[in-house]
Amino acid sequence: MLDTVFLGNPLRQWAIAVTLAVGSLVTLELALRAVHRRISALAARTETHWDDIVIHALGRSKTLFLVVLATVAGTTALEMPARVRTGIEATAVLALLFQGGMWLSAGFTVWLKRYTERVLQADRGAATTVSALGFVIKLGLWSVVALLALDNLGVNITTVVAGLGVGGVAVALAVQNILGDLFASLSIALDKPFVLGDFVVVGEHLGTVEHIGLKT
């Protein structure tokens, strides 16, 4: 029965592929937990925040990413058309790009939060500027991830960027109010007419500034 061919491969090879995939998934999961525990133990003995950032980033690891890697490992035992093999490899790269973006974004978020808290004690205005720059950096990060993903799928990035430039003009005209709020928030961050902790009066409203975001 193990010699019965199914989708171009005998059942024996399918059994090996499933075993490899399951074994790889278990190994990756155990390795990730071991690394997380080791770094957590190290973080408890040190005063630096970098290990805390790594722990938080690893906490954003997606099970789907591990499943994709394990599946790729399992397919190495199978004979399949070049087109299918290329599709599997492209899927693995996409999963790696997305997971890498999640790790970097999560780590940057924690670092930015700690940096803002530290800067807030010395310069409340600088904290607002850092928050605005943080949004720009995250937007740039995911833009790079999206472009790399499109490139991996065989899309001509140059054409896409050119199209975004033309389409961006149309979008800008359609969302003038949102862009107005965005530039207003940047003006507050750069000119600092008021900062976190200031008491302000606007018309009939008055209160202490607790948060300055891009829209609120």
Rosetta silent file (secondary structure, phi, psi, omega in degrees, C-alpha in Angstrom):
SEQUENCE: MLDTVFLGNPLRQWAIAVTLAVGSLVTLELALRAVHRRISALAARTETHWDDIVIHALGRSKTLFLVVLATVAGTTALEMPARVRTGIEATAVLALLFQGGMWLSAGFTVWLKRYTERVLQADRGAATTVSALGFVIKLGLWSVVALLALDNLGVNITTVVAGLGVGGVAVALAVQNILGDLFASLSIALDKPFVLGDFVVVGEHLGTVEHIGLKT
SCORE:     score description
SCORE:     0.000 S_00000001
   1 L     0.000  -33.499 -178.748    0.000    0.000    0.000 S_00000001
   2 L   -67.215  -16.354  178.507    2.878    2.355    0.730 S_00000001
   3 L   -88.917   -2.125  178.810    3.915    2.090   -2.917 S_00000001
   4 L   -65.672  129.140 -176.351    0.552    3.470   -4.100 S_00000001
   5 E   -87.133  130.568  178.122    1.172    6.691   -6.007 S_00000001
   6 E  -134.086  119.557 -178.225   -0.850    9.757   -5.008 S_00000001
   7 L    53.810   41.993  174.397   -0.314   13.118   -6.746 S_00000001
   8 L    84.170    2.632 -179.379    2.952   11.926   -8.228 S_00000001
   9 E  -137.558  140.259  176.366    4.417   10.533   -4.997 S_00000001
  10 E   -66.604  155.355 -178.637    4.076    7.153   -3.271 S_00000001
  11 H   -59.315  -27.096  177.758    2.285    7.098    0.073 S_00000001
  12 H   -60.988  -43.561  179.410    5.630    6.264    1.695 S_00000001
  13 H   -68.606  -35.396  176.593    7.000    9.658    0.665 S_00000001
  14 H   -63.768  -39.011  178.127    3.814   11.369    1.845 S_00000001
  15 H   -63.940  -41.593  177.505    4.238    9.719    5.236 S_00000001
  16 H   -63.881  -41.179 -179.108    7.842   10.939    5.393 S_00000001
  17 H   -63.386  -44.402  179.096    6.738   14.445    4.359 S_00000001
  18 H   -63.463  -42.199  178.784    4.051   14.587    7.071 S_00000001
  19 H   -61.596  -43.811  178.283    6.534   13.303    9.661 S_00000001
  20 H   -62.362  -42.888 -178.201    9.061   15.949    8.623 S_00000001
  21 H   -64.507  -48.165 -179.771    6.441   18.697    8.751 S_00000001
  22 H   -63.887  -44.461  178.934    5.111   17.709   12.177 S_00000001
  23 H   -62.382  -39.374  179.003    8.604   17.194   13.551 S_00000001
  24 H   -66.291  -40.891  179.958    9.745   20.563   12.211 S_00000001
  25 H   -63.296  -44.775  178.749    6.714   22.324   13.704 S_00000001
  26 H   -63.661  -43.258 -179.890    7.297   20.777   17.132 S_00000001
  27 H   -62.605  -44.971  179.649   11.028   21.560   16.966 S_00000001
  28 H   -63.295  -42.156 -179.817   10.435   25.190   15.952 S_00000001
  29 H   -64.111  -45.182  179.599    7.823   25.666   18.674 S_00000001
  30 H   -65.483  -40.229  179.661   10.090   24.165   21.361 S_00000001
  31 H   -64.176  -42.058  179.698   13.088   26.175   20.141 S_00000001
  32 H   -63.672  -41.750  178.853   11.082   29.419   20.211 S_00000001
  33 H   -66.528  -38.868  179.976    9.895   28.710   23.750 S_00000001
  34 H   -64.378  -43.983  178.266   13.420   27.817   24.871 S_00000001
  35 H   -63.144  -41.496 -179.492   14.834   31.059   23.439 S_00000001
  36 H   -62.929  -44.028  179.202   12.001   33.033   25.043 S_00000001
  37 H   -64.799  -41.224 -177.324   12.631   31.446   28.462 S_00000001
  38 H   -65.875  -44.299  179.396   16.389   31.984   28.228 S_00000001
  39 H   -68.084  -35.621  177.581   16.060   35.650   27.281 S_00000001
  40 H   -63.028  -41.923  177.416   13.414   36.156   29.994 S_00000001
  41 H   -64.336  -39.111  178.227   15.808   34.734   32.588 S_00000001
  42 H   -67.156  -39.149 -179.305   18.557   36.995   31.282 S_00000001
  43 H   -64.228  -31.188 -179.594   16.254   40.036   31.366 S_00000001
  44 H   -70.053  -19.988 -177.524   15.493   39.400   35.032 S_00000001
  45 H  -102.250   -6.376 -177.365   19.218   39.727   35.855 S_00000001
  46 L  -118.584  161.089  179.411   20.035   42.787   33.749 S_00000001
  47 L   -99.232  -11.453 -179.902   18.974   46.428   33.790 S_00000001
  48 L   -69.341  153.013 -177.825   19.099   46.959   30.025 S_00000001
  49 L   -96.777   -7.503 -175.729   15.820   47.205   28.134 S_00000001
  50 H   -65.345  -37.092  178.474   17.014   45.574   24.915 S_00000001
  51 H   -67.568  -33.735  175.971   16.290   42.060   26.164 S_00000001
  52 H   -64.274  -37.143  178.471   12.773   43.171   27.128 S_00000001
  53 H   -64.698  -42.775  179.284   12.305   44.461   23.585 S_00000001
  54 H   -63.727  -40.832  179.488   13.419   41.109   22.134 S_00000001
  55 H   -61.350  -45.661 -179.755   11.042   39.234   24.458 S_00000001
  56 H   -64.188  -39.725  179.649    8.112   41.386   23.386 S_00000001
  57 H   -64.834  -44.883  179.136    9.019   40.962   19.725 S_00000001
  58 H   -63.679  -28.805  178.057    9.258   37.167   20.018 S_00000001
  59 L   -65.395  -17.066  178.317    5.871   37.213   21.721 S_00000001
  60 L   -92.062   11.663  177.421    4.409   38.409   18.414 S_00000001
  61 L   -66.758  131.790 -177.601    5.513   35.234   16.629 S_00000001
  62 L   -96.113  137.191  177.933    2.604   33.789   14.703 S_00000001
  63 H   -60.941  -34.494  179.413    1.818   30.074   14.688 S_00000001
  64 H   -59.221  -36.677  178.897    0.933   30.371   10.991 S_00000001
  65 H   -63.417  -43.286  178.553    4.538   31.400   10.271 S_00000001
  66 H   -66.667  -37.354  178.791    5.851   28.263   11.978 S_00000001
  67 H   -63.175  -41.680  179.464    3.295   26.124   10.130 S_00000001
  68 H   -62.737  -45.928  179.205    4.464   27.544    6.783 S_00000001
  69 H   -62.008  -41.670  179.868    8.115   26.817    7.597 S_00000001
  70 H   -65.513  -38.198  178.475    7.252   23.304    8.746 S_00000001
  71 H   -63.951  -41.987  177.646    5.249   22.695    5.563 S_00000001
  72 H   -61.029  -41.213  178.406    8.185   23.798    3.424 S_00000001
  73 H   -62.959  -39.567 -179.503   10.427   21.395    5.327 S_00000001
  74 H   -67.445  -36.056 -177.291    7.962   18.571    4.728 S_00000001
  75 H   -70.472  -11.670  178.570    7.693   19.200    0.990 S_00000001
  76 L   -65.974  -19.193 -179.692   11.435   18.593    0.562 S_00000001
  77 L   -88.539   -0.778 -175.150   10.640   14.866    0.677 S_00000001
  78 L  -112.442  150.128  171.830    8.211   15.109   -2.241 S_00000001
  79 L   -94.443  126.534 -178.102    8.634   15.302   -5.982 S_00000001
  80 L  -148.178  159.703  179.481    6.534   18.099   -7.443 S_00000001
  81 L   -59.069  152.768 -178.404    6.394   20.356  -10.513 S_00000001
  82 H   -60.831  -34.872 -179.283    8.719   23.344  -10.563 S_00000001
  83 H   -64.937  -41.139  178.611    5.752   25.736  -10.603 S_00000001
  84 H   -66.677  -42.488  178.824    4.342   24.249   -7.390 S_00000001
  85 H   -61.288  -41.237  178.511    7.764   24.298   -5.737 S_00000001
  86 H   -64.218  -39.244  178.164    8.193   27.952   -6.704 S_00000001
  87 H   -64.290  -40.047  178.786    4.773   28.787   -5.266 S_00000001
  88 H   -65.227  -43.261  179.120    5.612   27.116   -1.972 S_00000001
  89 H   -64.543  -39.007  178.257    8.925   28.958   -1.739 S_00000001
  90 H   -64.202  -39.306  177.733    7.206   32.276   -2.538 S_00000001
  91 H   -63.220  -39.922  178.988    4.659   31.609    0.219 S_00000001
  92 H   -64.074  -40.855  178.824    7.489   30.930    2.672 S_00000001
  93 H   -65.542  -41.398  178.132    9.192   34.209    1.753 S_00000001
  94 H   -61.524  -43.222  178.344    5.925   36.116    2.171 S_00000001
  95 H   -62.993  -39.782  178.821    5.412   34.558    5.597 S_00000001
  96 H   -65.350  -41.163  179.060    8.988   35.458    6.562 S_00000001
  97 H   -64.235  -45.778 -179.989    8.527   39.065    5.417 S_00000001
  98 H   -63.028  -45.501 -179.686    5.251   39.449    7.317 S_00000001
  99 H   -66.050  -39.038  176.310    6.667   37.854   10.471 S_00000001
 100 H   -61.456  -40.829  176.433    9.822   39.972   10.222 S_00000001
 101 H   -62.607  -40.030  177.953    7.655   43.070    9.951 S_00000001
 102 H   -63.381  -42.945  179.588    5.695   41.982   13.033 S_00000001
 103 H   -62.887  -48.748 -177.770    8.907   41.432   15.009 S_00000001
 104 H   -65.291  -41.506 -179.455   10.422   44.779   14.024 S_00000001
 105 H   -64.960  -43.452  179.680    7.171   46.682   14.576 S_00000001
 106 H   -65.308  -44.372  178.364    6.598   45.119   18.000 S_00000001
 107 H   -63.841  -40.807  179.143   10.176   45.738   19.100 S_00000001
 108 H   -66.107  -36.596  179.098   10.088   49.316   17.841 S_00000001
 109 H   -61.791  -45.091  179.322    6.790   49.949   19.655 S_00000001
 110 H   -65.871  -44.221  179.519    8.251   48.872   22.991 S_00000001
 111 H   -60.888  -42.996 -178.968   11.445   50.847   22.420 S_00000001
 112 H   -64.348  -39.814  178.971    9.468   53.954   21.460 S_00000001
 113 H   -62.683  -45.751 -179.699    7.251   53.649   24.527 S_00000001
 114 H   -67.587  -39.609  179.508   10.223   53.388   26.874 S_00000001
 115 H   -65.705  -40.015  179.486   12.088   56.177   25.091 S_00000001
 116 H   -64.242  -41.949  178.620    9.035   58.456   25.237 S_00000001
 117 H   -62.419  -37.636 -179.553    8.626   57.818   28.960 S_00000001
 118 H   -71.908  -42.095 -179.607   12.288   58.679   29.518 S_00000001
 119 H   -69.562  -32.821 -177.301   12.200   61.801   27.342 S_00000001
 120 H   -58.987  -31.024 -179.655    8.907   62.929   28.892 S_00000001
 121 H   -69.972  -28.536 -177.813   10.646   63.509   32.203 S_00000001
 122 H  -101.594  -37.604 -175.163   13.105   65.964   30.647 S_00000001
 123 L  -147.516  101.229 -177.583   11.257   67.465   27.673 S_00000001
 124 H   -66.591  -32.550  179.009    7.504   66.999   27.263 S_00000001
 125 H   -67.237  -37.676 -179.892    7.546   68.637   23.855 S_00000001
 126 H   -65.200  -32.821  179.595   10.169   66.212   22.542 S_00000001
 127 H   -62.424  -38.535  178.331    7.973   63.275   23.536 S_00000001
 128 H   -64.966  -42.794  179.119    5.242   64.515   21.207 S_00000001
 129 H   -62.922  -41.874  179.879    7.706   64.824   18.328 S_00000001
 130 H   -62.431  -40.003  179.249    9.034   61.317   18.941 S_00000001
 131 H   -62.471  -41.812  179.235    5.487   59.899   18.811 S_00000001
 132 H   -65.774  -42.616  178.566    4.846   61.554   15.451 S_00000001
 133 H   -65.952  -31.930  177.968    8.149   60.285   14.055 S_00000001
 134 H   -60.988  -40.749  177.650    7.295   56.814   15.358 S_00000001
 135 H   -62.920  -42.291 -179.236    4.201   56.727   13.157 S_00000001
 136 H   -64.312  -41.324 -178.968    6.245   57.752   10.122 S_00000001
 137 H   -66.117  -41.823  178.271    8.872   55.063   10.807 S_00000001
 138 H   -63.748  -41.388  178.337    6.225   52.338   11.180 S_00000001
 139 H   -61.408  -41.795  178.248    4.568   53.469    7.960 S_00000001
 140 H   -65.307  -39.890  179.647    7.933   53.289    6.196 S_00000001
 141 H   -59.911  -50.992 -177.860    8.644   49.832    7.651 S_00000001
 142 H   -71.794  -25.519  174.776    5.402   48.290    6.414 S_00000001
 143 H   -66.407  -41.910  177.540    5.747   50.055    3.079 S_00000001
 144 H   -63.751  -43.335  178.750    9.116   48.338    2.586 S_00000001
 145 H   -60.350  -43.348 -179.904    7.609   44.989    3.626 S_00000001
 146 H   -63.970  -41.813  179.745    4.755   45.458    1.134 S_00000001
 147 H   -66.384  -40.433  177.612    7.141   46.362   -1.695 S_00000001
 148 H   -64.830  -38.226  178.199    9.376   43.370   -0.957 S_00000001
 149 H   -64.506  -43.851  178.476    6.317   41.112   -0.910 S_00000001
 150 H   -63.563  -39.646  177.880    5.150   42.439   -4.277 S_00000001
 151 H   -63.470  -39.098  178.349    8.643   41.988   -5.695 S_00000001
 152 H   -65.145  -29.185  178.740    8.660   38.388   -4.456 S_00000001
 153 L   -83.116   -0.288  177.828    5.353   37.834   -6.279 S_00000001
 154 L    88.869   11.825  179.276    6.931   39.039   -9.520 S_00000001
 155 L   -80.942  139.071  177.468    5.222   42.434   -9.605 S_00000001
 156 L   -73.212  105.615 -175.162    7.190   45.262  -11.230 S_00000001
 157 H   -64.433  -36.185 -179.685    7.798   47.555   -8.246 S_00000001
 158 H   -58.391  -43.595  178.536    8.803   50.496  -10.452 S_00000001
 159 H   -65.450  -40.140 -179.978    5.418   50.438  -12.138 S_00000001
 160 H   -63.182  -45.712 -179.777    3.654   50.125   -8.787 S_00000001
 161 H   -62.243  -41.747  177.871    5.531   53.084   -7.307 S_00000001
 162 H   -63.022  -41.735  178.497    4.762   55.189  -10.380 S_00000001
 163 H   -65.047  -38.301  177.458    1.094   54.218  -10.160 S_00000001
 164 H   -64.421  -34.115  178.675    1.007   55.088   -6.469 S_00000001
 165 H   -63.815  -43.306  178.939    2.423   58.499   -7.303 S_00000001
 166 H   -71.033  -44.629  179.957   -0.396   59.224   -9.744 S_00000001
 167 H   -66.941  -28.580  179.816   -3.036   57.623   -7.550 S_00000001
 168 H   -62.335  -33.540  178.102   -1.722   59.479   -4.533 S_00000001
 169 H   -63.961  -44.483  179.394   -2.760   62.790   -6.079 S_00000001
 170 H   -64.878  -41.550  179.142   -6.332   61.550   -6.498 S_00000001
 171 H   -65.056  -40.177  179.909   -6.406   60.154   -2.960 S_00000001
 172 H   -60.637  -38.968  178.236   -5.003   63.404   -1.563 S_00000001
 173 H   -68.776  -31.410 -177.282   -7.851   65.347   -3.172 S_00000001
 174 H   -80.075  -23.427 -176.362  -10.404   62.896   -1.779 S_00000001
 175 L  -122.508   47.564 -178.076   -9.125   62.975    1.810 S_00000001
 176 H   -61.523  -38.830 -178.444   -8.230   66.631    2.238 S_00000001
 177 H   -64.909  -42.419  179.782   -9.720   66.787    5.726 S_00000001
 178 H   -64.953  -43.078  178.170   -7.718   63.799    6.945 S_00000001
 179 H   -64.405  -35.092  176.669   -4.505   65.202    5.472 S_00000001
 180 H   -61.032  -42.468  177.302   -5.315   68.546    7.097 S_00000001
 181 H   -64.994  -38.936  179.835   -5.500   66.816   10.474 S_00000001
 182 H   -62.125  -48.513 -179.780   -2.250   64.989    9.747 S_00000001
 183 H   -68.033  -31.643  176.323   -0.334   68.166    8.909 S_00000001
 184 H   -65.006  -40.671  178.902   -1.909   69.921   11.890 S_00000001
 185 H   -65.947  -37.397  176.843   -0.639   67.174   14.186 S_00000001
 186 H   -66.441  -35.955  177.161    2.844   67.485   12.680 S_00000001
 187 H   -64.070  -40.804  177.428    2.711   71.245   13.238 S_00000001
 188 H   -63.845  -40.019 -178.415    1.849   70.665   16.899 S_00000001
 189 H   -67.988  -35.134 -175.729    4.709   68.168   17.191 S_00000001
 190 H   -89.206  -44.266 -177.078    7.267   70.492   15.593 S_00000001
 191 H   -82.545  -24.575  177.723    6.160   73.955   16.746 S_00000001
 192 L    54.973   55.723  173.597    5.044   72.785   20.226 S_00000001
 193 L   -65.349  -26.156  171.030    2.350   75.431   20.926 S_00000001
 194 L  -152.749  156.462 -177.128    1.458   73.129   23.817 S_00000001
 195 L  -131.040  175.776  178.388    2.900   69.871   25.119 S_00000001
 196 L   -58.951  133.125  179.375    1.837   66.991   27.326 S_00000001
 197 L    97.494  -14.951  178.820    0.921   68.189   30.785 S_00000001
 198 L   -72.533  148.590  174.321   -0.010   71.755   29.751 S_00000001
 199 E   -98.058  121.485 -174.843   -3.339   73.218   30.857 S_00000001
 200 E  -125.630  154.096  176.479   -5.156   74.656   27.842 S_00000001
 201 E  -125.562  121.545  178.845   -8.429   76.468   27.200 S_00000001
 202 E  -125.196  102.563 -177.458  -10.126   76.105   23.791 S_00000001
 203 L    62.578 -122.528 -179.594  -13.416   77.971   23.590 S_00000001
 204 L   -90.238   -1.311 -177.290  -15.670   76.561   26.285 S_00000001
 205 E  -103.010  142.806  177.297  -13.430   73.541   26.868 S_00000001
 206 E  -148.202  150.411  179.957  -10.482   73.433   29.259 S_00000001
 207 E   169.034 -178.890 -178.554   -8.253   70.721   30.635 S_00000001
 208 E   -96.817  135.154  180.000   -4.806   69.154   30.841 S_00000001
 209 L   -72.450  118.058 -179.890   -3.188   67.708   27.724 S_00000001
 210 L  -109.260  -24.344 -176.990   -2.729   63.969   28.263 S_00000001
 211 L  -154.245  138.631  175.251   -2.252   62.701   24.707 S_00000001
 212 L  -127.442  106.347 -179.547   -1.410   64.171   21.307 S_00000001
 213 L  -107.988 -167.824 -179.383   -2.098   61.802   18.415 S_00000001
 214 L   -79.532  -22.500  178.941   -2.447   62.166   14.687 S_00000001
 215 L  -122.315  -18.378 -172.734   -6.219   62.704   14.885 S_00000001
 216 L  -131.523    0.000    0.000   -6.958   63.443   18.536 S_00000001
